[in-house]
GROMACS .gro file of C-alpha atoms in nm:
model
  511
    1UNK     CA    1   2.449  -1.125  -5.779
    2UNK     CA    2   2.530  -1.027  -5.420
    3UNK     CA    3   2.888  -1.070  -5.305
    4UNK     CA    4   2.786  -1.316  -5.035
    5UNK     CA    5   2.606  -1.530  -5.295
    6UNK     CA    6   2.919  -1.537  -5.516
    7UNK     CA    7   3.128  -1.636  -5.214
    8UNK     CA    8   2.899  -1.932  -5.142
    9UNK     CA    9   2.918  -2.043  -5.507
   10UNK     CA   10   3.294  -2.003  -5.533
   11UNK     CA   11   3.394  -2.152  -5.194
   12UNK     CA   12   3.113  -2.400  -5.149
   13UNK     CA   13   3.067  -2.304  -4.780
   14UNK     CA   14   2.702  -2.263  -4.673
   15UNK     CA   15   2.590  -1.931  -4.522
   16UNK     CA   16   2.335  -1.893  -4.243
   17UNK     CA   17   2.183  -1.547  -4.177
   18UNK     CA   18   2.002  -1.553  -3.840
   19UNK     CA   19   1.798  -1.237  -3.893
   20UNK     CA   20   1.756  -0.981  -4.170
   21UNK     CA   21   1.483  -0.761  -4.311
   22UNK     CA   22   1.309  -0.768  -4.647
   23UNK     CA   23   1.045  -0.528  -4.777
   24UNK     CA   24   0.785  -0.678  -5.008
   25UNK     CA   25   0.612  -0.514  -5.304
   26UNK     CA   26   0.335  -0.385  -5.076
   27UNK     CA   27   0.590  -0.202  -4.863
   28UNK     CA   28   0.555  -0.436  -4.564
   29UNK     CA   29   0.876  -0.528  -4.384
   30UNK     CA   30   0.941  -0.892  -4.293
   31UNK     CA   31   1.206  -1.038  -4.067
   32UNK     CA   32   1.361  -1.345  -4.227
   33UNK     CA   33   1.599  -1.623  -4.131
   34UNK     CA   34   1.790  -1.745  -4.438
   35UNK     CA   35   2.017  -2.033  -4.534
   36UNK     CA   36   2.226  -2.032  -4.855
   37UNK     CA   37   2.416  -2.329  -4.991
   38UNK     CA   38   2.575  -2.443  -5.319
   39UNK     CA   39   2.447  -2.745  -5.508
   40UNK     CA   40   2.496  -2.896  -5.852
   41UNK     CA   41   2.207  -2.850  -6.092
   42UNK     CA   42   2.251  -3.073  -6.395
   43UNK     CA   43   2.625  -3.027  -6.380
   44UNK     CA   44   2.611  -2.653  -6.318
   45UNK     CA   45   2.675  -2.476  -5.987
   46UNK     CA   46   2.354  -2.339  -5.838
   47UNK     CA   47   2.254  -2.151  -5.523
   48UNK     CA   48   1.981  -2.289  -5.298
   49UNK     CA   49   1.823  -2.018  -5.080
   50UNK     CA   50   1.573  -2.108  -4.804
   51UNK     CA   51   1.411  -1.822  -4.612
   52UNK     CA   52   1.167  -1.847  -4.319
   53UNK     CA   53   0.954  -1.552  -4.210
   54UNK     CA   54   1.019  -1.519  -3.833
   55UNK     CA   55   0.855  -1.179  -3.790
   56UNK     CA   56   0.601  -1.298  -3.532
   57UNK     CA   57   0.860  -1.479  -3.322
   58UNK     CA   58   1.100  -1.184  -3.328
   59UNK     CA   59   0.830  -0.931  -3.243
   60UNK     CA   60   0.706  -1.150  -2.957
   61UNK     CA   61   1.061  -1.183  -2.828
   62UNK     CA   62   1.112  -0.807  -2.846
   63UNK     CA   63   0.784  -0.746  -2.665
   64UNK     CA   64   0.881  -0.986  -2.388
   65UNK     CA   65   1.219  -0.817  -2.359
   66UNK     CA   66   1.050  -0.478  -2.342
   67UNK     CA   67   0.813  -0.591  -2.070
   68UNK     CA   68   1.115  -0.711  -1.875
   69UNK     CA   69   1.267  -0.363  -1.869
   70UNK     CA   70   0.987  -0.111  -1.924
   71UNK     CA   71   0.673  -0.026  -1.730
   72UNK     CA   72   0.359  -0.123  -1.921
   73UNK     CA   73   0.154   0.178  -1.803
   74UNK     CA   74   0.403   0.459  -1.867
   75UNK     CA   75   0.665   0.304  -2.099
   76UNK     CA   76   0.926   0.434  -1.856
   77UNK     CA   77   1.217   0.221  -1.742
   78UNK     CA   78   1.104  -0.023  -1.477
   79UNK     CA   79   1.291  -0.085  -1.152
   80UNK     CA   80   1.525  -0.344  -1.308
   81UNK     CA   81   1.640  -0.121  -1.595
   82UNK     CA   82   1.651   0.190  -1.375
   83UNK     CA   83   1.879   0.021  -1.122
   84UNK     CA   84   2.108  -0.104  -1.400
   85UNK     CA   85   2.154   0.260  -1.506
   86UNK     CA   86   2.218   0.365  -1.146
   87UNK     CA   87   2.497   0.109  -1.115
   88UNK     CA   88   2.657   0.231  -1.435
   89UNK     CA   89   2.626   0.595  -1.329
   90UNK     CA   90   2.798   0.522  -0.997
   91UNK     CA   91   3.100   0.378  -1.178
   92UNK     CA   92   3.115   0.664  -1.429
   93UNK     CA   93   3.092   0.942  -1.170
   94UNK     CA   94   3.355   0.785  -0.949
   95UNK     CA   95   3.596   0.813  -1.238
   96UNK     CA   96   3.486   1.169  -1.321
   97UNK     CA   97   3.479   1.296  -0.962
   98UNK     CA   98   3.142   1.468  -0.998
   99UNK     CA   99   2.816   1.441  -0.805
  100UNK     CA  100   2.496   1.299  -0.947
  101UNK     CA  101   2.159   1.272  -0.776
  102UNK     CA  102   1.923   0.983  -0.716
  103UNK     CA  103   1.569   1.080  -0.620
  104UNK     CA  104   1.246   0.900  -0.540
  105UNK     CA  105   0.929   1.100  -0.599
  106UNK     CA  106   0.602   0.979  -0.449
  107UNK     CA  107   0.253   1.121  -0.507
  108UNK     CA  108   0.074   1.246  -0.197
  109UNK     CA  109  -0.265   1.085  -0.128
  110UNK     CA  110  -0.254   0.878  -0.446
  111UNK     CA  111  -0.419   0.589  -0.264
  112UNK     CA  112  -0.716   0.812  -0.189
  113UNK     CA  113  -0.749   0.898  -0.558
  114UNK     CA  114  -0.738   0.529  -0.642
  115UNK     CA  115  -0.993   0.444  -0.376
  116UNK     CA  116  -1.237   0.713  -0.485
  117UNK     CA  117  -1.206   0.699  -0.864
  118UNK     CA  118  -1.079   0.346  -0.931
  119UNK     CA  119  -0.758   0.197  -1.068
  120UNK     CA  120  -0.829   0.302  -1.427
  121UNK     CA  121  -0.830   0.665  -1.322
  122UNK     CA  122  -0.519   0.599  -1.114
  123UNK     CA  123  -0.338   0.476  -1.425
  124UNK     CA  124  -0.444   0.794  -1.606
  125UNK     CA  125  -0.286   1.000  -1.327
  126UNK     CA  126   0.033   0.791  -1.337
  127UNK     CA  127   0.064   0.839  -1.715
  128UNK     CA  128   0.014   1.214  -1.675
  129UNK     CA  129   0.288   1.233  -1.412
  130UNK     CA  130   0.525   1.035  -1.635
  131UNK     CA  131   0.461   1.273  -1.926
  132UNK     CA  132   0.502   1.574  -1.699
  133UNK     CA  133   0.838   1.449  -1.573
  134UNK     CA  134   0.961   1.377  -1.924
  135UNK     CA  135   0.879   1.736  -2.028
  136UNK     CA  136   1.039   1.909  -1.730
  137UNK     CA  137   1.349   1.713  -1.626
  138UNK     CA  138   1.695   1.829  -1.739
  139UNK     CA  139   1.856   1.665  -2.041
  140UNK     CA  140   2.031   1.345  -1.949
  141UNK     CA  141   1.789   1.254  -1.669
  142UNK     CA  142   1.662   0.897  -1.659
  143UNK     CA  143   1.307   0.852  -1.529
  144UNK     CA  144   1.182   0.518  -1.401
  145UNK     CA  145   0.865   0.392  -1.244
  146UNK     CA  146   0.968   0.197  -0.938
  147UNK     CA  147   0.619   0.074  -0.860
  148UNK     CA  148   0.279   0.210  -0.761
  149UNK     CA  149   0.304   0.588  -0.746
  150UNK     CA  150   0.682   0.596  -0.694
  151UNK     CA  151   0.908   0.738  -0.963
  152UNK     CA  152   1.286   0.726  -0.969
  153UNK     CA  153   1.495   1.006  -1.118
  154UNK     CA  154   1.862   0.961  -1.200
  155UNK     CA  155   1.983   1.320  -1.224
  156UNK     CA  156   2.297   1.397  -1.426
  157UNK     CA  157   2.610   1.538  -1.264
  158UNK     CA  158   2.634   1.915  -1.303
  159UNK     CA  159   2.883   2.021  -1.035
  160UNK     CA  160   3.215   1.915  -0.888
  161UNK     CA  161   3.124   1.988  -0.525
  162UNK     CA  162   2.859   1.818  -0.318
  163UNK     CA  163   2.706   2.143  -0.192
  164UNK     CA  164   2.659   2.291  -0.539
  165UNK     CA  165   2.525   1.961  -0.673
  166UNK     CA  166   2.276   1.938  -0.386
  167UNK     CA  167   2.146   2.288  -0.462
  168UNK     CA  168   2.110   2.209  -0.833
  169UNK     CA  169   1.928   1.881  -0.781
  170UNK     CA  170   1.703   2.027  -0.511
  171UNK     CA  171   1.607   2.314  -0.741
  172UNK     CA  172   1.529   2.068  -1.020
  173UNK     CA  173   1.306   1.859  -0.796
  174UNK     CA  174   1.130   2.160  -0.642
  175UNK     CA  175   1.053   2.286  -0.992
  176UNK     CA  176   0.906   1.947  -1.080
  177UNK     CA  177   0.687   1.944  -0.768
  178UNK     CA  178   0.569   2.302  -0.820
  179UNK     CA  179   0.474   2.256  -1.186
  180UNK     CA  180   0.308   1.924  -1.112
  181UNK     CA  181   0.084   2.097  -0.855
  182UNK     CA  182  -0.070   2.326  -1.119
  183UNK     CA  183  -0.436   2.243  -1.195
  184UNK     CA  184  -0.487   1.979  -1.463
  185UNK     CA  185  -0.799   1.821  -1.616
  186UNK     CA  186  -0.783   1.440  -1.608
  187UNK     CA  187  -1.074   1.209  -1.679
  188UNK     CA  188  -1.320   1.494  -1.636
  189UNK     CA  189  -1.172   1.586  -1.297
  190UNK     CA  190  -0.973   1.902  -1.222
  191UNK     CA  191  -0.686   1.799  -0.998
  192UNK     CA  192  -0.390   1.948  -0.821
  193UNK     CA  193  -0.136   1.672  -0.787
  194UNK     CA  194   0.108   1.703  -0.500
  195UNK     CA  195   0.421   1.498  -0.454
  196UNK     CA  196   0.714   1.459  -0.217
  197UNK     CA  197   1.071   1.366  -0.300
  198UNK     CA  198   1.373   1.213  -0.128
  199UNK     CA  199   1.718   1.288  -0.271
  200UNK     CA  200   2.062   1.137  -0.218
  201UNK     CA  201   2.390   1.248  -0.377
  202UNK     CA  202   2.636   0.997  -0.521
  203UNK     CA  203   2.895   0.862  -0.535
  204UNK     CA  204   2.980   0.899  -0.168
  205UNK     CA  205   3.318   0.831  -0.004
  206UNK     CA  206   3.189   0.512   0.157
  207UNK     CA  207   3.133   0.352  -0.181
  208UNK     CA  208   2.763   0.267  -0.146
  209UNK     CA  209   2.614   0.038  -0.405
  210UNK     CA  210   2.298   0.110  -0.604
  211UNK     CA  211   2.061  -0.075  -0.372
  212UNK     CA  212   2.194   0.111  -0.067
  213UNK     CA  213   2.160   0.445  -0.247
  214UNK     CA  214   1.799   0.366  -0.330
  215UNK     CA  215   1.731   0.286   0.037
  216UNK     CA  216   1.890   0.616   0.134
  217UNK     CA  217   1.666   0.803  -0.112
  218UNK     CA  218   1.367   0.613   0.026
  219UNK     CA  219   1.466   0.707   0.381
  220UNK     CA  220   1.487   1.073   0.279
  221UNK     CA  221   1.143   1.038   0.121
  222UNK     CA  222   1.011   0.890   0.445
  223UNK     CA  223   1.145   1.189   0.638
  224UNK     CA  224   0.989   1.427   0.389
  225UNK     CA  225   0.651   1.255   0.421
  226UNK     CA  226   0.668   1.288   0.798
  227UNK     CA  227   0.783   1.649   0.825
  228UNK     CA  228   0.812   1.820   0.486
  229UNK     CA  229   0.520   1.678   0.290
  230UNK     CA  230   0.511   1.828  -0.059
  231UNK     CA  231   0.881   1.921  -0.050
  232UNK     CA  232   1.227   1.774  -0.111
  233UNK     CA  233   1.438   1.615   0.161
  234UNK     CA  234   1.811   1.556   0.111
  235UNK     CA  235   1.948   1.242   0.270
  236UNK     CA  236   2.183   1.307   0.561
  237UNK     CA  237   2.434   1.052   0.699
  238UNK     CA  238   2.258   1.054   1.037
  239UNK     CA  239   1.958   0.897   0.864
  240UNK     CA  240   2.164   0.590   0.769
  241UNK     CA  241   2.087   0.402   1.089
  242UNK     CA  242   1.718   0.428   1.004
  243UNK     CA  243   1.778   0.232   0.686
  244UNK     CA  244   1.929  -0.050   0.891
  245UNK     CA  245   1.642  -0.024   1.137
  246UNK     CA  246   1.378  -0.051   0.863
  247UNK     CA  247   1.549  -0.346   0.697
  248UNK     CA  248   1.584  -0.512   1.036
  249UNK     CA  249   1.215  -0.449   1.108
  250UNK     CA  250   1.113  -0.611   0.780
  251UNK     CA  251   1.313  -0.920   0.866
  252UNK     CA  252   1.180  -0.919   1.221
  253UNK     CA  253   0.812  -0.903   1.123
  254UNK     CA  254   0.864  -1.192   0.880
  255UNK     CA  255   1.012  -1.394   1.165
  256UNK     CA  256   0.734  -1.287   1.399
  257UNK     CA  257   0.471  -1.403   1.153
  258UNK     CA  258   0.641  -1.739   1.111
  259UNK     CA  259   0.679  -1.788   1.488
  260UNK     CA  260   0.330  -1.654   1.565
  261UNK     CA  261   0.456  -1.375   1.787
  262UNK     CA  262   0.161  -1.148   1.698
  263UNK     CA  263  -0.104  -1.177   1.968
  264UNK     CA  264  -0.457  -1.056   2.034
  265UNK     CA  265  -0.537  -0.789   2.288
  266UNK     CA  266  -0.893  -0.690   2.366
  267UNK     CA  267  -1.050  -0.361   2.467
  268UNK     CA  268  -1.397  -0.384   2.617
  269UNK     CA  269  -1.687  -0.200   2.460
  270UNK     CA  270  -1.897  -0.063   2.747
  271UNK     CA  271  -2.261   0.040   2.773
  272UNK     CA  272  -2.286   0.398   2.898
  273UNK     CA  273  -2.629   0.355   3.068
  274UNK     CA  274  -2.534   0.058   3.290
  275UNK     CA  275  -2.154   0.021   3.269
  276UNK     CA  276  -2.166  -0.338   3.145
  277UNK     CA  277  -1.939  -0.491   2.883
  278UNK     CA  278  -2.138  -0.537   2.564
  279UNK     CA  279  -1.856  -0.655   2.338
  280UNK     CA  280  -1.491  -0.593   2.265
  281UNK     CA  281  -1.251  -0.489   1.992
  282UNK     CA  282  -0.956  -0.711   1.906
  283UNK     CA  283  -0.629  -0.520   1.869
  284UNK     CA  284  -0.298  -0.651   1.736
  285UNK     CA  285   0.016  -0.658   1.948
  286UNK     CA  286   0.361  -0.804   1.887
  287UNK     CA  287   0.505  -1.010   2.171
  288UNK     CA  288   0.875  -0.996   2.081
  289UNK     CA  289   1.080  -1.250   2.281
  290UNK     CA  290   1.360  -0.998   2.336
  291UNK     CA  291   1.192  -0.656   2.336
  292UNK     CA  292   0.861  -0.745   2.496
  293UNK     CA  293   0.531  -0.601   2.385
  294UNK     CA  294   0.552  -0.382   2.072
  295UNK     CA  295   0.264  -0.144   1.985
  296UNK     CA  296   0.093  -0.161   1.645
  297UNK     CA  297   0.206   0.178   1.516
  298UNK     CA  298   0.559   0.033   1.505
  299UNK     CA  299   0.490  -0.281   1.302
  300UNK     CA  300   0.163  -0.226   1.111
  301UNK     CA  301   0.325   0.013   0.856
  302UNK     CA  302   0.602  -0.244   0.800
  303UNK     CA  303   0.350  -0.522   0.745
  304UNK     CA  304   0.160  -0.304   0.500
  305UNK     CA  305   0.478  -0.210   0.313
  306UNK     CA  306   0.588  -0.574   0.283
  307UNK     CA  307   0.245  -0.702   0.185
  308UNK     CA  308   0.223  -0.925   0.493
  309UNK     CA  309  -0.064  -0.740   0.657
  310UNK     CA  310  -0.324  -0.985   0.523
  311UNK     CA  311  -0.135  -1.289   0.656
  312UNK     CA  312  -0.103  -1.133   0.999
  313UNK     CA  313  -0.468  -1.025   1.001
  314UNK     CA  314  -0.599  -1.374   0.932
  315UNK     CA  315  -0.357  -1.528   1.180
  316UNK     CA  316  -0.494  -1.301   1.453
  317UNK     CA  317  -0.852  -1.350   1.337
  318UNK     CA  318  -0.814  -1.723   1.399
  319UNK     CA  319  -0.673  -1.654   1.747
  320UNK     CA  320  -0.952  -1.410   1.829
  321UNK     CA  321  -1.233  -1.637   1.711
  322UNK     CA  322  -1.090  -1.930   1.905
  323UNK     CA  323  -1.085  -1.714   2.219
  324UNK     CA  324  -1.438  -1.588   2.156
  325UNK     CA  325  -1.562  -1.946   2.118
  326UNK     CA  326  -1.401  -2.031   2.452
  327UNK     CA  327  -1.569  -1.735   2.629
  328UNK     CA  328  -1.905  -1.836   2.487
  329UNK     CA  329  -1.863  -2.196   2.602
  330UNK     CA  330  -1.781  -2.072   2.954
  331UNK     CA  331  -2.086  -1.845   2.956
  332UNK     CA  332  -1.878  -1.530   2.999
  333UNK     CA  333  -1.953  -1.353   2.674
  334UNK     CA  334  -2.240  -1.102   2.696
  335UNK     CA  335  -2.566  -1.194   2.530
  336UNK     CA  336  -2.586  -1.041   2.182
  337UNK     CA  337  -2.228  -0.918   2.223
  338UNK     CA  338  -2.003  -0.898   1.920
  339UNK     CA  339  -1.628  -0.915   1.878
  340UNK     CA  340  -1.505  -0.631   1.657
  341UNK     CA  341  -1.219  -0.697   1.414
  342UNK     CA  342  -1.034  -0.431   1.218
  343UNK     CA  343  -1.014  -0.507   0.846
  344UNK     CA  344  -0.722  -0.382   0.637
  345UNK     CA  345  -0.777  -0.240   0.286
  346UNK     CA  346  -0.575  -0.527   0.139
  347UNK     CA  347  -0.799  -0.779   0.313
  348UNK     CA  348  -1.124  -0.616   0.208
  349UNK     CA  349  -1.010  -0.584  -0.152
  350UNK     CA  350  -0.920  -0.952  -0.182
  351UNK     CA  351  -1.159  -1.150  -0.408
  352UNK     CA  352  -1.198  -1.424  -0.147
  353UNK     CA  353  -1.243  -1.191   0.151
  354UNK     CA  354  -1.604  -1.284   0.230
  355UNK     CA  355  -1.535  -1.656   0.182
  356UNK     CA  356  -1.234  -1.639   0.417
  357UNK     CA  357  -1.437  -1.471   0.691
  358UNK     CA  358  -1.728  -1.713   0.668
  359UNK     CA  359  -1.503  -2.020   0.655
  360UNK     CA  360  -1.322  -1.912   0.971
  361UNK     CA  361  -1.648  -1.854   1.155
  362UNK     CA  362  -1.760  -2.203   1.059
  363UNK     CA  363  -1.428  -2.356   1.169
  364UNK     CA  364  -1.477  -2.210   1.518
  365UNK     CA  365  -1.849  -2.293   1.528
  366UNK     CA  366  -1.948  -1.930   1.551
  367UNK     CA  367  -2.218  -1.741   1.367
  368UNK     CA  368  -2.215  -1.407   1.190
  369UNK     CA  369  -2.410  -1.263   1.483
  370UNK     CA  370  -2.092  -1.295   1.691
  371UNK     CA  371  -1.880  -1.075   1.463
  372UNK     CA  372  -1.847  -0.708   1.378
  373UNK     CA  373  -1.606  -0.588   1.110
  374UNK     CA  374  -1.457  -0.242   1.149
  375UNK     CA  375  -1.362  -0.067   0.826
  376UNK     CA  376  -1.233   0.280   0.748
  377UNK     CA  377  -1.416   0.528   0.529
  378UNK     CA  378  -1.154   0.511   0.253
  379UNK     CA  379  -1.221   0.136   0.211
  380UNK     CA  380  -1.594   0.192   0.177
  381UNK     CA  381  -1.578   0.440  -0.110
  382UNK     CA  382  -1.311   0.275  -0.323
  383UNK     CA  383  -1.560   0.094  -0.551
  384UNK     CA  384  -1.911   0.148  -0.422
  385UNK     CA  385  -2.084  -0.131  -0.612
  386UNK     CA  386  -1.823  -0.393  -0.525
  387UNK     CA  387  -1.809  -0.271  -0.165
  388UNK     CA  388  -2.184  -0.297  -0.120
  389UNK     CA  389  -2.192  -0.644  -0.280
  390UNK     CA  390  -1.921  -0.774  -0.046
  391UNK     CA  391  -2.084  -0.623   0.260
  392UNK     CA  392  -2.426  -0.762   0.168
  393UNK     CA  393  -2.287  -1.116   0.133
  394UNK     CA  394  -2.153  -1.096   0.488
  395UNK     CA  395  -2.451  -0.909   0.630
  396UNK     CA  396  -2.679  -1.185   0.501
  397UNK     CA  397  -2.492  -1.418   0.740
  398UNK     CA  398  -2.548  -1.187   1.037
  399UNK     CA  399  -2.213  -1.003   1.032
  400UNK     CA  400  -2.238  -0.634   1.120
  401UNK     CA  401  -2.021  -0.349   0.990
  402UNK     CA  402  -1.890  -0.045   1.176
  403UNK     CA  403  -1.707   0.257   1.038
  404UNK     CA  404  -1.390   0.311   1.239
  405UNK     CA  405  -1.248   0.657   1.313
  406UNK     CA  406  -1.560   0.820   1.175
  407UNK     CA  407  -1.523   1.189   1.096
  408UNK     CA  408  -1.156   1.177   0.997
  409UNK     CA  409  -1.204   1.062   0.638
  410UNK     CA  410  -1.470   1.117   0.373
  411UNK     CA  411  -1.779   1.136   0.588
  412UNK     CA  412  -2.080   1.167   0.363
  413UNK     CA  413  -2.449   1.103   0.408
  414UNK     CA  414  -2.460   0.995   0.043
  415UNK     CA  415  -2.250   0.684   0.102
  416UNK     CA  416  -2.388   0.621   0.450
  417UNK     CA  417  -2.736   0.582   0.297
  418UNK     CA  418  -2.612   0.323   0.048
  419UNK     CA  419  -2.395   0.111   0.273
  420UNK     CA  420  -2.521  -0.161   0.511
  421UNK     CA  421  -2.348  -0.007   0.813
  422UNK     CA  422  -2.495  -0.030   1.162
  423UNK     CA  423  -2.239   0.149   1.378
  424UNK     CA  424  -2.022   0.461   1.375
  425UNK     CA  425  -1.713   0.486   1.596
  426UNK     CA  426  -1.628   0.845   1.686
  427UNK     CA  427  -1.255   0.900   1.649
  428UNK     CA  428  -1.061   0.955   1.969
  429UNK     CA  429  -0.922   1.287   1.840
  430UNK     CA  430  -1.268   1.445   1.877
  431UNK     CA  431  -1.340   1.283   2.213
  432UNK     CA  432  -1.003   1.383   2.360
  433UNK     CA  433  -1.063   1.758   2.331
  434UNK     CA  434  -1.441   1.777   2.352
  435UNK     CA  435  -1.427   1.913   2.710
  436UNK     CA  436  -1.225   2.217   2.605
  437UNK     CA  437  -1.286   2.262   2.231
  438UNK     CA  438  -1.640   2.366   2.133
  439UNK     CA  439  -1.576   2.256   1.773
  440UNK     CA  440  -1.490   1.901   1.878
  441UNK     CA  441  -1.787   1.892   2.112
  442UNK     CA  442  -2.012   2.004   1.827
  443UNK     CA  443  -1.869   1.739   1.594
  444UNK     CA  444  -1.933   1.466   1.850
  445UNK     CA  445  -2.289   1.588   1.909
  446UNK     CA  446  -2.354   1.604   1.533
  447UNK     CA  447  -2.229   1.250   1.473
  448UNK     CA  448  -2.444   1.114   1.755
  449UNK     CA  449  -2.754   1.297   1.628
  450UNK     CA  450  -2.691   1.190   1.269
  451UNK     CA  451  -2.647   0.826   1.371
  452UNK     CA  452  -2.973   0.843   1.566
  453UNK     CA  453  -3.162   0.969   1.260
  454UNK     CA  454  -3.005   0.694   1.046
  455UNK     CA  455  -3.093   0.429   1.305
  456UNK     CA  456  -2.726   0.354   1.373
  457UNK     CA  457  -2.543   0.287   1.695
  458UNK     CA  458  -2.249   0.497   1.812
  459UNK     CA  459  -1.936   0.409   2.007
  460UNK     CA  460  -1.702   0.682   2.132
  461UNK     CA  461  -1.335   0.584   2.124
  462UNK     CA  462  -1.057   0.702   2.355
  463UNK     CA  463  -1.268   0.794   2.660
  464UNK     CA  464  -1.023   0.862   2.942
  465UNK     CA  465  -1.198   1.090   3.191
  466UNK     CA  466  -1.522   1.093   3.387
  467UNK     CA  467  -1.598   1.437   3.237
  468UNK     CA  468  -1.581   1.298   2.883
  469UNK     CA  469  -1.813   1.014   2.977
  470UNK     CA  470  -2.063   1.256   3.137
  471UNK     CA  471  -2.069   1.471   2.821
  472UNK     CA  472  -2.126   1.164   2.606
  473UNK     CA  473  -2.410   1.051   2.836
  474UNK     CA  474  -2.572   1.394   2.806
  475UNK     CA  475  -2.554   1.367   2.427
  476UNK     CA  476  -2.724   1.024   2.435
  477UNK     CA  477  -2.420   0.826   2.323
  478UNK     CA  478  -2.484   0.464   2.415
  479UNK     CA  479  -2.139   0.301   2.430
  480UNK     CA  480  -1.770   0.378   2.465
  481UNK     CA  481  -1.419   0.235   2.470
  482UNK     CA  482  -1.123   0.379   2.652
  483UNK     CA  483  -0.880   0.375   2.938
  484UNK     CA  484  -1.146   0.506   3.174
  485UNK     CA  485  -1.279   0.150   3.184
  486UNK     CA  486  -0.980  -0.051   3.062
  487UNK     CA  487  -0.675  -0.034   2.843
  488UNK     CA  488  -0.641  -0.307   2.579
  489UNK     CA  489  -0.556  -0.627   2.767
  490UNK     CA  490  -0.452  -0.980   2.683
  491UNK     CA  491  -0.697  -1.271   2.683
  492UNK     CA  492  -0.649  -1.378   3.050
  493UNK     CA  493  -0.708  -1.022   3.174
  494UNK     CA  494  -1.011  -0.985   2.948
  495UNK     CA  495  -1.144  -1.309   3.095
  496UNK     CA  496  -1.116  -1.158   3.447
  497UNK     CA  497  -1.302  -0.845   3.332
  498UNK     CA  498  -1.582  -1.058   3.188
  499UNK     CA  499  -1.600  -1.260   3.508
  500UNK     CA  500  -1.618  -0.945   3.722
  501UNK     CA  501  -1.897  -0.793   3.511
  502UNK     CA  502  -2.089  -1.121   3.512
  503UNK     CA  503  -2.105  -1.102   3.893
  504UNK     CA  504  -2.269  -0.756   3.897
  505UNK     CA  505  -2.640  -0.747   3.986
  506UNK     CA  506  -2.874  -0.670   3.694
  507UNK     CA  507  -2.957  -0.323   3.827
  508UNK     CA  508  -2.593  -0.210   3.854
  509UNK     CA  509  -2.550   0.142   3.721
  510UNK     CA  510  -2.243   0.328   3.606
  511UNK     CA  511  -2.154   0.577   3.877
   0.00000   0.00000   0.00000
């Protein structure tokens, strides 16, 4: 008899065992919850034992706990667990007086891989990277998946001075990036995976907490992506103000969305043969009450990073459609003219994208013939079947699609043949130098000729000089946008432009 059983019999105190294991005759292990108590059995002391098999409940609880702290794709620590370890490491190293490293590693062009091959293939790449890191990091390194294609590395302290520690951690990260870039066969594809890393040393004299350190590492990563893509960037104190700026920008764009500070600007689309306005593109601007007009390259990346880009896009779409309806009522909008709207990848990938577009057209009493949706090449090739299905639903209602910035992405006749696209927009980078660069001039001419053979229209973006316009006219390009005619303007100014064009005689020619 077990000692605990004898104790229950002798003392008469019941015993409750919350969790223990028992292996049955078949070798299967069960998790039991057991109660033991003394009772009298025909005048003799006896032991009553009641056991309940709680294996399923315990395993479910453990699985839930694991999902709370580990990434389901890689089985690495998730952000929550990783940051807990960072906090503990900060305390330990402050006592020891040594320098650890916190790094964020981000795959270059991972979104493109996802768009081309699908999310299943993307998960395969993420798992490979996780396995690669586990094989090549120094002992004592904690690896975490922070989200998407971002990995966190908590590098152990190896040196007593900051300079020596920086060299060690940089060498470790460079080795990881170099070995990761070696060719690898994944899902039938031979890939060279490239990554960039931001590194910050800790603890620092200012006593930064874990969240601040992570922002510093992220800022270093941002710098690396801008200037040292594929390399390691060590955080410098001068970068600290950028962290505050980025956090402030995130808060500011949230406020701007709530207060409807994002406004529509319009750039006319102009016919090259007769100089008339034949439509317009809506462009986003931020009318900040203190700073004035803020250009999109400042706030669009912040909206994308915070996941607010879709909210802003639909808010501006409503504004733009309301304005278009007003121009049509006043008789100012050109016959058969379309308003072009840029569509973000997040918008296009939403399951209710087509429904949202059609509902908004109906709310403003507009038809699909009034609208053109501009998409980038990377959106179009992400999932060809789903892309074509979505586009066909909208095309059936009269909506037309244009490929924006054509020639800068994955231009391919193969996908152009399959997609219901009616217009190509030549990227401004080719138009800007076509007067002086024969290669750019040849690219522009090729795009125009190809579009003609595919029965597509072409719009040249970024036309700023009369010489550029003359070259485009010679190459039979039919329409353009650019500062030569008008910069993007607000709705009242666009109204004046429409009024001025409406007063031109029918035979007016572009001079």
